[in-house]
PDB file of C-alpha atoms in Angstrom:
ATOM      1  CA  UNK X  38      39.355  17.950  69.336  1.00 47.00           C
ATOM      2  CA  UNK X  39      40.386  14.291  68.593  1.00 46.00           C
ATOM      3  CA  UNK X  40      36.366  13.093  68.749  1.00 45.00           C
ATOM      4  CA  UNK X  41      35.845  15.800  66.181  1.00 45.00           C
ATOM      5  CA  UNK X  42      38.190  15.042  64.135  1.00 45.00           C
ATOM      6  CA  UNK X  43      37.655  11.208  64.473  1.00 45.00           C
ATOM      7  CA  UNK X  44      34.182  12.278  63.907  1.00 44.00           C
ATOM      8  CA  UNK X  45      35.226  14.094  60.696  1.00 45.00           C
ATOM      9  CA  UNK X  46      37.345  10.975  59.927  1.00 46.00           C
ATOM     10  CA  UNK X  47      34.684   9.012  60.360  1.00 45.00           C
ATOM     11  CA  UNK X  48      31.837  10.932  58.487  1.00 46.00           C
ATOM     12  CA  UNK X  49      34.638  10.655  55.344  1.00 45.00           C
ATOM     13  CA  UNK X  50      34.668   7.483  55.305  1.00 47.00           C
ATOM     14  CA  UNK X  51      31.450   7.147  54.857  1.00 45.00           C
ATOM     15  CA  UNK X  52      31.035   9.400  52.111  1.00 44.00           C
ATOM     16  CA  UNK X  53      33.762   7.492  50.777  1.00 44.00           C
ATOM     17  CA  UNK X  54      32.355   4.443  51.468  1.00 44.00           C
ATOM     18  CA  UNK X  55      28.887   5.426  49.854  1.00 44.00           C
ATOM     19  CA  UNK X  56      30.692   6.637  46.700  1.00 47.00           C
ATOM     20  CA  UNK X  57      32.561   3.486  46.707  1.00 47.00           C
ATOM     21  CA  UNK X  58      29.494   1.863  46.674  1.00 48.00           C
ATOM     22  CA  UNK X  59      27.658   3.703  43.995  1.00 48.00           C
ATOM     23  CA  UNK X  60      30.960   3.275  41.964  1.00 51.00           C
ATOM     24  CA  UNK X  61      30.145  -0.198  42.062  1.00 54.00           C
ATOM     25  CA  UNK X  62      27.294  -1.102  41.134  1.00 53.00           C
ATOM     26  CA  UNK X  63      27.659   0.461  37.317  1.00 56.00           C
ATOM     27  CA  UNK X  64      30.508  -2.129  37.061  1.00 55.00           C
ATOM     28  CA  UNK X  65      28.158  -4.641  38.300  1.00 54.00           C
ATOM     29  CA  UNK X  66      25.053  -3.502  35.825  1.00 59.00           C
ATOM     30  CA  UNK X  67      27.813  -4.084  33.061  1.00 63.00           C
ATOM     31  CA  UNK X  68      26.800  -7.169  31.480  1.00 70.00           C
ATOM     32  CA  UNK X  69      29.716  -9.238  29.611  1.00 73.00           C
ATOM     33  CA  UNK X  70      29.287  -9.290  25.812  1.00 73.00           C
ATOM     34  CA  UNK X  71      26.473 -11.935  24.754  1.00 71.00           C
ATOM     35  CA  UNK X  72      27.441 -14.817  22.900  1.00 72.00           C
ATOM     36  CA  UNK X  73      26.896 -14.591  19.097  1.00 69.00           C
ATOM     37  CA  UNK X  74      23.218 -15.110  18.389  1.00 72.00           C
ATOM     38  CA  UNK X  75      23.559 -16.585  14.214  1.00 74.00           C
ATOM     39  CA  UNK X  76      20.534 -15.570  13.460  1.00 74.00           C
ATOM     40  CA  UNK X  77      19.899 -15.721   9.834  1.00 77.00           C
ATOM     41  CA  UNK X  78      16.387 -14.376   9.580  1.00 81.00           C
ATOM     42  CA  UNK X  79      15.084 -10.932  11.151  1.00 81.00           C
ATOM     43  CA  UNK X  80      12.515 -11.581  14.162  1.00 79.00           C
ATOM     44  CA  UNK X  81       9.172 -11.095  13.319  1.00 78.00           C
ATOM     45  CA  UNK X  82       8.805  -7.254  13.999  1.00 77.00           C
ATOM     46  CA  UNK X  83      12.154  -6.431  12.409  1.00 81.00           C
ATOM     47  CA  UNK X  84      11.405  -7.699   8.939  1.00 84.00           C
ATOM     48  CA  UNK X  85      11.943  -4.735   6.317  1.00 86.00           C
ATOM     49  CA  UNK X  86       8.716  -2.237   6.587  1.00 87.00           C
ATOM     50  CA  UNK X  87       8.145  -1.968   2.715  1.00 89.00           C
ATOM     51  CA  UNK X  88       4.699   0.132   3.492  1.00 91.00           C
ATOM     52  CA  UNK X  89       6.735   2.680   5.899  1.00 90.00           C
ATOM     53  CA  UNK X  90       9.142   3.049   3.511  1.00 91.00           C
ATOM     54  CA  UNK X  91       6.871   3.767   0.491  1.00 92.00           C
ATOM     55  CA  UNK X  92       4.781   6.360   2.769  1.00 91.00           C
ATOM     56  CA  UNK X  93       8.587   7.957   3.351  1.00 90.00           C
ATOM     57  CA  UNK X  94       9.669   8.144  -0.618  1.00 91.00           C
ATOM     58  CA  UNK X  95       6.147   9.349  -1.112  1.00 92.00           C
ATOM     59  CA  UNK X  96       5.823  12.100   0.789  1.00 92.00           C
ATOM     60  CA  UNK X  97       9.545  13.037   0.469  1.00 90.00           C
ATOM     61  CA  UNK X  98       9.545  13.225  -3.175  1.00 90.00           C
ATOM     62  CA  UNK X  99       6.027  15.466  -2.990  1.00 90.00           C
ATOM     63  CA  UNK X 100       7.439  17.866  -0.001  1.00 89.00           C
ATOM     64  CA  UNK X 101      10.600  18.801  -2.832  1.00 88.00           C
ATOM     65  CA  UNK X 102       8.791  19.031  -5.651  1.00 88.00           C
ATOM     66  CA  UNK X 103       5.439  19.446  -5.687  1.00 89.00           C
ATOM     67  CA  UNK X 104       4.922  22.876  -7.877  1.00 88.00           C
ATOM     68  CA  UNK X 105       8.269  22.818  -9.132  1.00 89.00           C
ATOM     69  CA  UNK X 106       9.745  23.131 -12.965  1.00 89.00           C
ATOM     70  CA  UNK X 107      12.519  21.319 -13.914  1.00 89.00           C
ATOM     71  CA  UNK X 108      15.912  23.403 -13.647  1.00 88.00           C
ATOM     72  CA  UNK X 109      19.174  22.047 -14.461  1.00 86.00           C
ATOM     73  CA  UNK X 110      21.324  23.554 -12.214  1.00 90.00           C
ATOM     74  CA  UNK X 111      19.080  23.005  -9.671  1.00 88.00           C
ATOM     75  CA  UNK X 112      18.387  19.509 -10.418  1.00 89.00           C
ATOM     76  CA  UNK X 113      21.165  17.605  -8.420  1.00 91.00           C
ATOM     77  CA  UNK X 114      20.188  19.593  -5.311  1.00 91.00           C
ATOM     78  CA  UNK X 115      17.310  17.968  -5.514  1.00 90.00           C
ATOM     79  CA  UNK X 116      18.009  14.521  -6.138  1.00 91.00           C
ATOM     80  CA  UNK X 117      20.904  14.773  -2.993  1.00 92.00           C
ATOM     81  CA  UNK X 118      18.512  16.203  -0.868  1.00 92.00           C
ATOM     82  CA  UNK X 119      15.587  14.272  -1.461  1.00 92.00           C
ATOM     83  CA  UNK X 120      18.345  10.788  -1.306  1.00 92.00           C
ATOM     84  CA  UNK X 121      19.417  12.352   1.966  1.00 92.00           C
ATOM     85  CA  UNK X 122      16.220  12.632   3.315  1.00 92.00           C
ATOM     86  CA  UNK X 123      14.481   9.041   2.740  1.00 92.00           C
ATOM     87  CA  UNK X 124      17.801   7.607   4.288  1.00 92.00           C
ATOM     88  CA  UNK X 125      17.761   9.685   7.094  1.00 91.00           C
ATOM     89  CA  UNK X 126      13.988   9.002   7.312  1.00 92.00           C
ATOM     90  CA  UNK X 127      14.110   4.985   6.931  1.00 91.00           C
ATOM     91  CA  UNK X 128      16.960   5.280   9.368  1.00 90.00           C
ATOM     92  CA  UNK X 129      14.520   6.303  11.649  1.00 90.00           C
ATOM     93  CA  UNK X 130      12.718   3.691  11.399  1.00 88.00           C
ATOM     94  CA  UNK X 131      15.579   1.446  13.294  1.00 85.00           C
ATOM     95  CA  UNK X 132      14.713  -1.554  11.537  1.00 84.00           C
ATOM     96  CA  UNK X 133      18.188  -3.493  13.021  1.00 83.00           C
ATOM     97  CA  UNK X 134      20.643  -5.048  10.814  1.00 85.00           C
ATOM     98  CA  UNK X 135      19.297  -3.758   7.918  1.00 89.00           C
ATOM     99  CA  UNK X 136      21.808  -2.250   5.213  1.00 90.00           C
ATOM    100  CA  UNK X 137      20.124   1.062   3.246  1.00 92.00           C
ATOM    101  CA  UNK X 138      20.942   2.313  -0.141  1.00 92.00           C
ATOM    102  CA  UNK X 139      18.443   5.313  -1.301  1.00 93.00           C
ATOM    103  CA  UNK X 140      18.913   6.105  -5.117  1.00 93.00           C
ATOM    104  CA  UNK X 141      17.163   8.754  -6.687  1.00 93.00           C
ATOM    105  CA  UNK X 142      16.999   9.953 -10.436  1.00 92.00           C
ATOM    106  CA  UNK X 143      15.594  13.458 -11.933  1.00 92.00           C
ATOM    107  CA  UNK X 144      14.582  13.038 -15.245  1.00 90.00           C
ATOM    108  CA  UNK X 145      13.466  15.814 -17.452  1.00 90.00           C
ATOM    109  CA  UNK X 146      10.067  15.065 -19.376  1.00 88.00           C
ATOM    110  CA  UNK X 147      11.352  15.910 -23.089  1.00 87.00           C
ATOM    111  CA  UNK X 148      10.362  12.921 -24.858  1.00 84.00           C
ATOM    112  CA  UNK X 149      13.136  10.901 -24.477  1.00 85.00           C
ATOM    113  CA  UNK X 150      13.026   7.496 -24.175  1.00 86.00           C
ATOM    114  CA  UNK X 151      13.988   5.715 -21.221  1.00 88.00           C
ATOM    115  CA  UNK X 152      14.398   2.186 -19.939  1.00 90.00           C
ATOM    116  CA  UNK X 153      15.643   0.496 -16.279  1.00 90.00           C
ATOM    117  CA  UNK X 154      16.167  -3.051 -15.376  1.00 91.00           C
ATOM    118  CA  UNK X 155      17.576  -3.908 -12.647  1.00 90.00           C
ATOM    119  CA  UNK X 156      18.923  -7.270 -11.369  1.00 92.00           C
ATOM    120  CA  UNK X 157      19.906  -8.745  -7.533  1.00 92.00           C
ATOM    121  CA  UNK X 158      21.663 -11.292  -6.247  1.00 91.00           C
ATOM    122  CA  UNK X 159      20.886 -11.925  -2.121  1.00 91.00           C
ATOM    123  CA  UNK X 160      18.509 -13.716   0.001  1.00 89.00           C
ATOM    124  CA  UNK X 161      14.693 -13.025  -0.904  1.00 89.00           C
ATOM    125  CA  UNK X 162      13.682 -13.826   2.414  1.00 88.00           C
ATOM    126  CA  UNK X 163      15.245 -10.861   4.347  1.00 89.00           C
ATOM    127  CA  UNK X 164      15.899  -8.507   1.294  1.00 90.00           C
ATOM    128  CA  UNK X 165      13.584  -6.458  -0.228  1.00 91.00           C
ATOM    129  CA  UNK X 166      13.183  -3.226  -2.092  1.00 93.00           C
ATOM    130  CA  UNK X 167      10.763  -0.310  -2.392  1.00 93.00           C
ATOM    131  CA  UNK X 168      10.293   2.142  -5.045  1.00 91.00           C
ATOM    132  CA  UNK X 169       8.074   5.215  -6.446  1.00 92.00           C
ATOM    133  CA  UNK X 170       7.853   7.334  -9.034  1.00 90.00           C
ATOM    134  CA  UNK X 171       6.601  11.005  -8.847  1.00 91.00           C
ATOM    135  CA  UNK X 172       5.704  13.236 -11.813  1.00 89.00           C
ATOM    136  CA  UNK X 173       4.534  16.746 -13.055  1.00 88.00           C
ATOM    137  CA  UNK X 174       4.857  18.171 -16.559  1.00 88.00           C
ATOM    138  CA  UNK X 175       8.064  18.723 -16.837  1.00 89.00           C
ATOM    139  CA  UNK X 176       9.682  16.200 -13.750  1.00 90.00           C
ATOM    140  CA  UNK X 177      10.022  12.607 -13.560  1.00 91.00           C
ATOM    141  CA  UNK X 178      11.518  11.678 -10.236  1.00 91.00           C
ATOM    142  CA  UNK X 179      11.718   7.740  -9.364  1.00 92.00           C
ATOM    143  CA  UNK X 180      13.341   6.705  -6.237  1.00 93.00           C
ATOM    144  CA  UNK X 181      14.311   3.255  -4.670  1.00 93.00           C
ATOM    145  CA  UNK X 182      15.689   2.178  -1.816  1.00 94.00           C
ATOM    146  CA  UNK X 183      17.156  -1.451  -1.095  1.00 93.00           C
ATOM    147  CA  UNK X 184      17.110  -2.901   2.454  1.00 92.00           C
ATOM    148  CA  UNK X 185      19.760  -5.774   2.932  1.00 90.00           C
ATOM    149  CA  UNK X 186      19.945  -7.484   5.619  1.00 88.00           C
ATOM    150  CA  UNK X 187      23.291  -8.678   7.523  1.00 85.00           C
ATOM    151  CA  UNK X 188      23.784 -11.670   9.412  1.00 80.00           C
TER     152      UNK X 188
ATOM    153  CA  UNK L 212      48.131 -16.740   4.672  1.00 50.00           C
ATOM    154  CA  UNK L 213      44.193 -18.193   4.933  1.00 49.00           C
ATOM    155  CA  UNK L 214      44.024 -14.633   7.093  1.00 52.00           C
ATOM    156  CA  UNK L 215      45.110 -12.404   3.715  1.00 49.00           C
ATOM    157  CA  UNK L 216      42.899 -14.146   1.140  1.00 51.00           C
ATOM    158  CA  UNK L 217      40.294 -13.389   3.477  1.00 52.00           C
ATOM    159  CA  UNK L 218      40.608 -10.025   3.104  1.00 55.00           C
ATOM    160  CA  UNK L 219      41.518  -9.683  -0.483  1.00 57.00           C
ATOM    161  CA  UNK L 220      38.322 -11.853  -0.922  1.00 59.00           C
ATOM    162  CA  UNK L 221      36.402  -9.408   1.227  1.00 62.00           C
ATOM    163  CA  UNK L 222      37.193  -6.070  -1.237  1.00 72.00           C
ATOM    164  CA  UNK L 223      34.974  -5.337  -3.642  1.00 75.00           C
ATOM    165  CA  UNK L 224      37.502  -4.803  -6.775  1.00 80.00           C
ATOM    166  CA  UNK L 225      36.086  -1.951  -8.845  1.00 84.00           C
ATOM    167  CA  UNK L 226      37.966  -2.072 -11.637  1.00 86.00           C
ATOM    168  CA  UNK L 227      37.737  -5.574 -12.420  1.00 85.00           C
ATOM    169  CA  UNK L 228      34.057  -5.059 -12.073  1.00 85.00           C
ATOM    170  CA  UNK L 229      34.313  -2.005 -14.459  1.00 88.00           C
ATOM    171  CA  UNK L 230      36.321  -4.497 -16.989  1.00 88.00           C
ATOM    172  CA  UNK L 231      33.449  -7.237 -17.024  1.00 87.00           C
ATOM    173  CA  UNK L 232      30.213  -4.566 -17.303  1.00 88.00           C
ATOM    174  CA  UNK L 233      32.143  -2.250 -19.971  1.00 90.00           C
ATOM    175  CA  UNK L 234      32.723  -5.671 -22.207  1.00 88.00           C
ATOM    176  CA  UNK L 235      29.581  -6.490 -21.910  1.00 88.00           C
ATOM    177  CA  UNK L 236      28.090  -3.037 -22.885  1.00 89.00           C
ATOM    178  CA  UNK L 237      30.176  -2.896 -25.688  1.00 88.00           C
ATOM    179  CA  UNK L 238      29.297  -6.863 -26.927  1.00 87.00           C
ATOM    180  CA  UNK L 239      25.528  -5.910 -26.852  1.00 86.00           C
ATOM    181  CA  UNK L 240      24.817  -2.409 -27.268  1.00 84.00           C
ATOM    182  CA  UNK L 241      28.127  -1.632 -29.894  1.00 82.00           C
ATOM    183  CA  UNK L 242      27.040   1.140 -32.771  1.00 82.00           C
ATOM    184  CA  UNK L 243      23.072   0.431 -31.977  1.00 85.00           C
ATOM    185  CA  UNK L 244      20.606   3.218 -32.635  1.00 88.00           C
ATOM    186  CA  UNK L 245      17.822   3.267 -29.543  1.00 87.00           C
ATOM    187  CA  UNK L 246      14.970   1.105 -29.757  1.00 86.00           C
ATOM    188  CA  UNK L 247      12.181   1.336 -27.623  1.00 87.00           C
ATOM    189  CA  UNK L 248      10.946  -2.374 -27.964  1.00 89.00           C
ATOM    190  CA  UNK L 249      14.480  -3.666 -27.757  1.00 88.00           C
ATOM    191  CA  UNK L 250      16.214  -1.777 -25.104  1.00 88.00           C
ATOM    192  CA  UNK L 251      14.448  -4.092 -22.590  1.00 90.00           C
ATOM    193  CA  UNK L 252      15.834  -7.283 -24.168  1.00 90.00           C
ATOM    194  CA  UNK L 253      19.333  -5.603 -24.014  1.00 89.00           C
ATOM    195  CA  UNK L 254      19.034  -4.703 -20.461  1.00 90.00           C
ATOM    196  CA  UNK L 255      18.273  -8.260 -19.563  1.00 91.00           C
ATOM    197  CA  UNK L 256      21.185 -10.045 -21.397  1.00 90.00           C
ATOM    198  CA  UNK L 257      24.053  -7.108 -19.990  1.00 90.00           C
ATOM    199  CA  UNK L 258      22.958  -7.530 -16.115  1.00 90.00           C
ATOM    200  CA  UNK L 259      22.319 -11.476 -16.650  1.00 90.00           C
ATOM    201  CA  UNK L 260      25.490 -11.808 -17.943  1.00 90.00           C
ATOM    202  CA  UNK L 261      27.230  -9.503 -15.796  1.00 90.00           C
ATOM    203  CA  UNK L 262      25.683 -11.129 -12.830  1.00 89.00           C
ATOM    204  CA  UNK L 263      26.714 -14.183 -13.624  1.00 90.00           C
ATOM    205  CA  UNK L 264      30.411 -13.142 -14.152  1.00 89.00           C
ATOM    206  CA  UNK L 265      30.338 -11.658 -10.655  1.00 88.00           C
ATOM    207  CA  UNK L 266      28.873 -14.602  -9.482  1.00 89.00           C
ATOM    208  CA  UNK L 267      32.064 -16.793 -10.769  1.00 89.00           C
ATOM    209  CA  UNK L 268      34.603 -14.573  -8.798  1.00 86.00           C
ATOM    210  CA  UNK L 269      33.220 -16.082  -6.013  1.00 87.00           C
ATOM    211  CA  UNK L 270      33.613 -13.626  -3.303  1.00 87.00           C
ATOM    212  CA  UNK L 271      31.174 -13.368  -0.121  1.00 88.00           C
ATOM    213  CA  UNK L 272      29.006 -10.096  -1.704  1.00 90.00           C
ATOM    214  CA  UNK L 273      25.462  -9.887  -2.264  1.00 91.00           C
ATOM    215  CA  UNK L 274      24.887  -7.571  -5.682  1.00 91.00           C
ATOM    216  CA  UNK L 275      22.719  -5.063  -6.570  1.00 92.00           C
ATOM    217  CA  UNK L 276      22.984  -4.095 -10.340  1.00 92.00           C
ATOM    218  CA  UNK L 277      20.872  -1.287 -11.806  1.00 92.00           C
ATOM    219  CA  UNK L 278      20.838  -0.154 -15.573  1.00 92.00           C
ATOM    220  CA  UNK L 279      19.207   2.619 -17.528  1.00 92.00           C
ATOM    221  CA  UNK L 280      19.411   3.016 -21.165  1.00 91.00           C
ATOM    222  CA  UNK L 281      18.582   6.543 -22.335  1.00 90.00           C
ATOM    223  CA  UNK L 282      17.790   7.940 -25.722  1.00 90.00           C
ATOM    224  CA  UNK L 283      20.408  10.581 -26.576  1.00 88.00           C
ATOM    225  CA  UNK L 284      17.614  13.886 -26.895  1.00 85.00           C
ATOM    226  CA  UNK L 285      19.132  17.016 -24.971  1.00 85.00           C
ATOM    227  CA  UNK L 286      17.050  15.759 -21.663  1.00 86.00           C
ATOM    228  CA  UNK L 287      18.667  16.357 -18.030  1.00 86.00           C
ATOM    229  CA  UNK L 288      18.533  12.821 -16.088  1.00 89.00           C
ATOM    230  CA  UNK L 289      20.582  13.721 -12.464  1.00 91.00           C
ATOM    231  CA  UNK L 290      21.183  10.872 -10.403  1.00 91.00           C
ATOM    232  CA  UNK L 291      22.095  10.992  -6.154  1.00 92.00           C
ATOM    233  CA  UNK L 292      22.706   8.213  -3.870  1.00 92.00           C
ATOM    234  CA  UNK L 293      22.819   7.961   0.199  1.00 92.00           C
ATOM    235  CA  UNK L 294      24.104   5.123   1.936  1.00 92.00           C
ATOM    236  CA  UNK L 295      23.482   3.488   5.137  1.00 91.00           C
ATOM    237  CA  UNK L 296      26.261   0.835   5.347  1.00 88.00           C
ATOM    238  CA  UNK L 297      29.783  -0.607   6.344  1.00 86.00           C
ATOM    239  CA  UNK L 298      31.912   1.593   4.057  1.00 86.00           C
ATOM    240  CA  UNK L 299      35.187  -0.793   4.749  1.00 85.00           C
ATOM    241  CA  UNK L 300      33.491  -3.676   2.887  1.00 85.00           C
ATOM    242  CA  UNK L 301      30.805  -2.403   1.193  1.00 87.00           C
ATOM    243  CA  UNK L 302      30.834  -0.074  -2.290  1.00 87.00           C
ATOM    244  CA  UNK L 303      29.749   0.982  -5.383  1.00 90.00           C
ATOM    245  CA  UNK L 304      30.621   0.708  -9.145  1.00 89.00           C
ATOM    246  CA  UNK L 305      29.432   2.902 -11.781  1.00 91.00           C
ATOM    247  CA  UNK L 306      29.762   2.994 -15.381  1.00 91.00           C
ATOM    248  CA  UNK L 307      28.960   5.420 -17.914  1.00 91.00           C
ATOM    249  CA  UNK L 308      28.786   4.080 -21.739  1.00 90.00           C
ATOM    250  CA  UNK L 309      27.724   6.395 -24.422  1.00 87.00           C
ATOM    251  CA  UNK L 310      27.431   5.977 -28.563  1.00 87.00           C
ATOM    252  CA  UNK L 311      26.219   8.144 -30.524  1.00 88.00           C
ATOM    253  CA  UNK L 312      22.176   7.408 -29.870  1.00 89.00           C
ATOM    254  CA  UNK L 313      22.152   6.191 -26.680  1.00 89.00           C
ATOM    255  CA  UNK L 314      23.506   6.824 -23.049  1.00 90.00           C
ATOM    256  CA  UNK L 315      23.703   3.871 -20.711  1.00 90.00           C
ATOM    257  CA  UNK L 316      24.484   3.904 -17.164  1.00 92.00           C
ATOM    258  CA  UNK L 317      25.099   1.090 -14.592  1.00 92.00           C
ATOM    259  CA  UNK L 318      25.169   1.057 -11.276  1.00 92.00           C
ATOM    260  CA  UNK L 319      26.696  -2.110  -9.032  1.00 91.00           C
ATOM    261  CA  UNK L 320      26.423  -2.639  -5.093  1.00 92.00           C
ATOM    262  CA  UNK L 321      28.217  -4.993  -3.600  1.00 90.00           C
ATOM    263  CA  UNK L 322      27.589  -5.508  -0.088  1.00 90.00           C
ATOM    264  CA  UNK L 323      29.473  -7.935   2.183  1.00 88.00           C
ATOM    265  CA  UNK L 324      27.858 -10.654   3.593  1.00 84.00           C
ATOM    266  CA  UNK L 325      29.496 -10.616   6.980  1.00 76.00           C
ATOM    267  CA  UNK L 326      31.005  -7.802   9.639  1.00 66.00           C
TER     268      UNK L 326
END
């Protein structure tokens, strides 16, 4: 009776002692923060992906629209979905430290006219933008998007 | 003290940024009609100028400023934006500006140079 249960005891502790163990070693995998890195400039492979993200407004803009007729009520759904989608796209593409803002405009093709300019203020060496244009007969859609990168 | 200019310097102030592109909307484009050839040179003079006010305030932000002049015609432009960013430090300014010709609408970024 006492063997078994010292055997019982025993077999416990064990257990215990082999979940003790495998409660260590996550702690132990647990690496202490890193020491901040001050890097300035993306590493080679991280550097914005302009040609990604033009293939992404693209074929974004074309899936929405393609065969459609300007509507104005249905206009803004458009432009939030198709915003929406290239930043949840280009988000995909994990390029790290990289800020996103996606603007798109809906224009209807009634003759007026129309003129952008835009102007930025950052670090041409990491920063960089993309942007396209798609049209029909009665849509003009342009859309940008601005990756800014964060030291 | 350093600590709260820190983080007064770190907010992007909208309204002051409102103040400075609305004045210079209203120096440049005032009771124009919409010209074609010279929309372009106004564009250039309100975000150079702007730009360079924001610049003064010297506050740790990189800027984005976007502006589109449109002819007043009965046209539907629709505008959306999506954001991948810090939202505590980072944000956006628009203004709208209309005469009796013309629409004009700018859009400023500001985004924060550090976490």
């Amino acid at each position: 009776m006492a063997d078994e249960e010292v055997g019982e005891e025993e077999t416990e502790i064990q257990e215990a002692g082999g979940d003790s163990e495998a409660a260590v070693t996550p702690v132990e995998t647990e690496k202490p923060l890193a020491p901040p890195k001050y890097e300035v400039r993306p590493g080679l492979g991280d550097k914005f992906q302009a040609q990604n993200v033009r293939d992404i407004i693209v074929s974004t803009m074309q899936e929405q629209l393609l065969g459609r007729q300007y509507r104005s009520d249905q206009a803004p759904r458009w432009a939030k979905v198709i915003a929406n989608a290239v930043r949840q796209r280009v988000q995909e593409l994990e390029m790290k430290r990289y800020k996103i803002i996606v603007q798109t405009t809906v224009l209807e093709l009634k003759g007026a006219g129309v003129k952008c300019g835009q102007r930025c203020i950052w670090d041409p060496e990491t920063d960089d933008y993309v942007d396209d244009l798609y049209r029909n007969d009665t849509i003009y859609c342009y859309t940008i998007v601005y990756g800014v990168y964060l030291y | 003290m350093a600590q709260e200019d820190d983080e007064e310097d770190l907010v992007f102030n909208v309204e002051e940024v409102q103040k400075i592109v609305r004045d210079n909307i209203e120096l440049c484009l005032g009771g124009n009609v919409y010209s074609h050839s010279r929309a372009p040179q106004w564009i250039t003079v309100i975000t150079e100028k702007t730009l360079a006010r924001l610049t003064k305030l010297n506050k740790p932000f990189k800027y984005i400023m976007r502006m589109t002049v449109t002819q007043k015609n009965g046209s539907g432009l629709h505008t959306a934006a999506a954001y991948f960013w810090d939202t505590a430090t980072d944000s956006t300014c628009t203004v709208r500006w209309e005469n009796k010709y013309m629409y004009c609408i700018v859009n400023i970024w500001g985004l924060a140079l550090q976490v």
